[in-house]
Amino acid sequence: MKCPLEVLMERDPKGLYKKALAGEIKEFTGISAPYEEPLNPEIVLETDKETVEESTEKIISYLKEHGIV
């Protein structure tokens, strides 16, 4: 899954990103701990650009193409 930090913060119903930025949560991925994007992911879901349905279809298509389902 891929999504800009700004969008993640907007979607954060528990306010965890605000707490992490305020130093209340240590080692929070993307804030005080690094996020290392996979070099060669099998599939990428850009949740800020795709609808849930589009992302779901990507996953199902991938699983079908690889004989998993």
PDB file of C-alpha atoms in Angstrom:
ATOM      1  CA  MET A   1       0.000   0.000   0.000  1.00  0.00           C
ATOM      2  CA  LYS A   2       1.257   3.419  -0.892  1.00  0.00           C
ATOM      3  CA  CYS A   3      -0.120   6.691   0.392  1.00  0.00           C
ATOM      4  CA  PRO A   4       1.405  10.107   1.107  1.00  0.00           C
ATOM      5  CA  LEU A   5       1.942  10.967   4.759  1.00  0.00           C
ATOM      6  CA  GLU A   6      -0.380  13.979   4.493  1.00  0.00           C
ATOM      7  CA  VAL A   7      -3.271  11.748   3.394  1.00  0.00           C
ATOM      8  CA  LEU A   8      -2.549   9.213   6.130  1.00  0.00           C
ATOM      9  CA  MET A   9      -2.715  11.996   8.690  1.00  0.00           C
ATOM     10  CA  GLU A  10      -6.060  13.189   7.299  1.00  0.00           C
ATOM     11  CA  ARG A  11      -7.471   9.660   7.527  1.00  0.00           C
ATOM     12  CA  ASP A  12      -6.227   9.030  11.073  1.00  0.00           C
ATOM     13  CA  PRO A  13      -9.368   8.672  13.245  1.00  0.00           C
ATOM     14  CA  LYS A  14      -7.379   8.017  16.442  1.00  0.00           C
ATOM     15  CA  GLY A  15      -5.017  10.988  16.071  1.00  0.00           C
ATOM     16  CA  LEU A  16      -1.943   8.774  16.269  1.00  0.00           C
ATOM     17  CA  TYR A  17       0.043  10.834  13.760  1.00  0.00           C
ATOM     18  CA  LYS A  18      -0.575  14.032  15.772  1.00  0.00           C
ATOM     19  CA  LYS A  19       0.561  12.249  18.924  1.00  0.00           C
ATOM     20  CA  ALA A  20       3.661  10.945  17.157  1.00  0.00           C
ATOM     21  CA  LEU A  21       4.495  14.417  15.844  1.00  0.00           C
ATOM     22  CA  ALA A  22       4.090  15.786  19.370  1.00  0.00           C
ATOM     23  CA  GLY A  23       6.544  13.151  20.643  1.00  0.00           C
ATOM     24  CA  GLU A  24       3.908  11.267  22.610  1.00  0.00           C
ATOM     25  CA  ILE A  25       4.437   8.058  20.619  1.00  0.00           C
ATOM     26  CA  LYS A  26       7.995   6.843  20.091  1.00  0.00           C
ATOM     27  CA  GLU A  27       9.160   4.882  17.059  1.00  0.00           C
ATOM     28  CA  PHE A  28       6.076   5.637  14.969  1.00  0.00           C
ATOM     29  CA  THR A  29       6.554   4.516  11.367  1.00  0.00           C
ATOM     30  CA  GLY A  30       6.877   7.430   8.979  1.00  0.00           C
ATOM     31  CA  ILE A  31       7.394   9.976  11.757  1.00  0.00           C
ATOM     32  CA  SER A  32      10.092   8.972  14.239  1.00  0.00           C
ATOM     33  CA  ALA A  33      10.882   5.591  12.689  1.00  0.00           C
ATOM     34  CA  PRO A  34      11.707   5.134   9.017  1.00  0.00           C
ATOM     35  CA  TYR A  35       9.359   3.607   6.511  1.00  0.00           C
ATOM     36  CA  GLU A  36      11.297   1.567   3.996  1.00  0.00           C
ATOM     37  CA  GLU A  37       9.315   1.122   0.816  1.00  0.00           C
ATOM     38  CA  PRO A  38       9.770  -2.334  -0.722  1.00  0.00           C
ATOM     39  CA  LEU A  39      12.183  -2.313  -3.658  1.00  0.00           C
ATOM     40  CA  ASN A  40      10.285  -4.837  -5.768  1.00  0.00           C
ATOM     41  CA  PRO A  41       6.700  -5.194  -4.543  1.00  0.00           C
ATOM     42  CA  GLU A  42       4.514  -7.739  -6.276  1.00  0.00           C
ATOM     43  CA  ILE A  43       1.621  -5.284  -6.314  1.00  0.00           C
ATOM     44  CA  VAL A  44       1.220  -1.599  -5.421  1.00  0.00           C
ATOM     45  CA  LEU A  45      -2.028  -0.115  -4.172  1.00  0.00           C
ATOM     46  CA  GLU A  46      -2.046   3.682  -4.286  1.00  0.00           C
ATOM     47  CA  THR A  47      -4.842   4.294  -1.842  1.00  0.00           C
ATOM     48  CA  ASP A  48      -4.866   8.056  -2.369  1.00  0.00           C
ATOM     49  CA  LYS A  49      -5.494   7.603  -6.101  1.00  0.00           C
ATOM     50  CA  GLU A  50      -7.590   4.423  -6.271  1.00  0.00           C
ATOM     51  CA  THR A  51     -11.002   3.621  -4.927  1.00  0.00           C
ATOM     52  CA  VAL A  52     -11.432   0.643  -2.627  1.00  0.00           C
ATOM     53  CA  GLU A  53     -13.041  -1.175  -5.549  1.00  0.00           C
ATOM     54  CA  GLU A  54     -10.084  -0.460  -7.858  1.00  0.00           C
ATOM     55  CA  SER A  55      -7.580  -1.653  -5.270  1.00  0.00           C
ATOM     56  CA  THR A  56      -9.659  -4.761  -4.616  1.00  0.00           C
ATOM     57  CA  GLU A  57      -9.819  -5.527  -8.321  1.00  0.00           C
ATOM     58  CA  LYS A  58      -6.026  -5.184  -8.571  1.00  0.00           C
ATOM     59  CA  ILE A  59      -5.595  -7.723  -5.795  1.00  0.00           C
ATOM     60  CA  ILE A  60      -8.105 -10.182  -7.228  1.00  0.00           C
ATOM     61  CA  SER A  61      -6.591  -9.878 -10.713  1.00  0.00           C
ATOM     62  CA  TYR A  62      -3.118 -10.468  -9.340  1.00  0.00           C
ATOM     63  CA  LEU A  63      -4.266 -13.554  -7.419  1.00  0.00           C
ATOM     64  CA  LYS A  64      -6.014 -14.955 -10.510  1.00  0.00           C
ATOM     65  CA  GLU A  65      -3.034 -14.266 -12.803  1.00  0.00           C
ATOM     66  CA  HIS A  66      -0.735 -16.123 -10.434  1.00  0.00           C
ATOM     67  CA  GLY A  67      -3.059 -19.087  -9.968  1.00  0.00           C
ATOM     68  CA  ILE A  68      -3.625 -18.406  -6.302  1.00  0.00           C
ATOM     69  CA  VAL A  69      -7.405 -18.292  -6.639  1.00  0.00           C
TER      70      VAL A  69
END
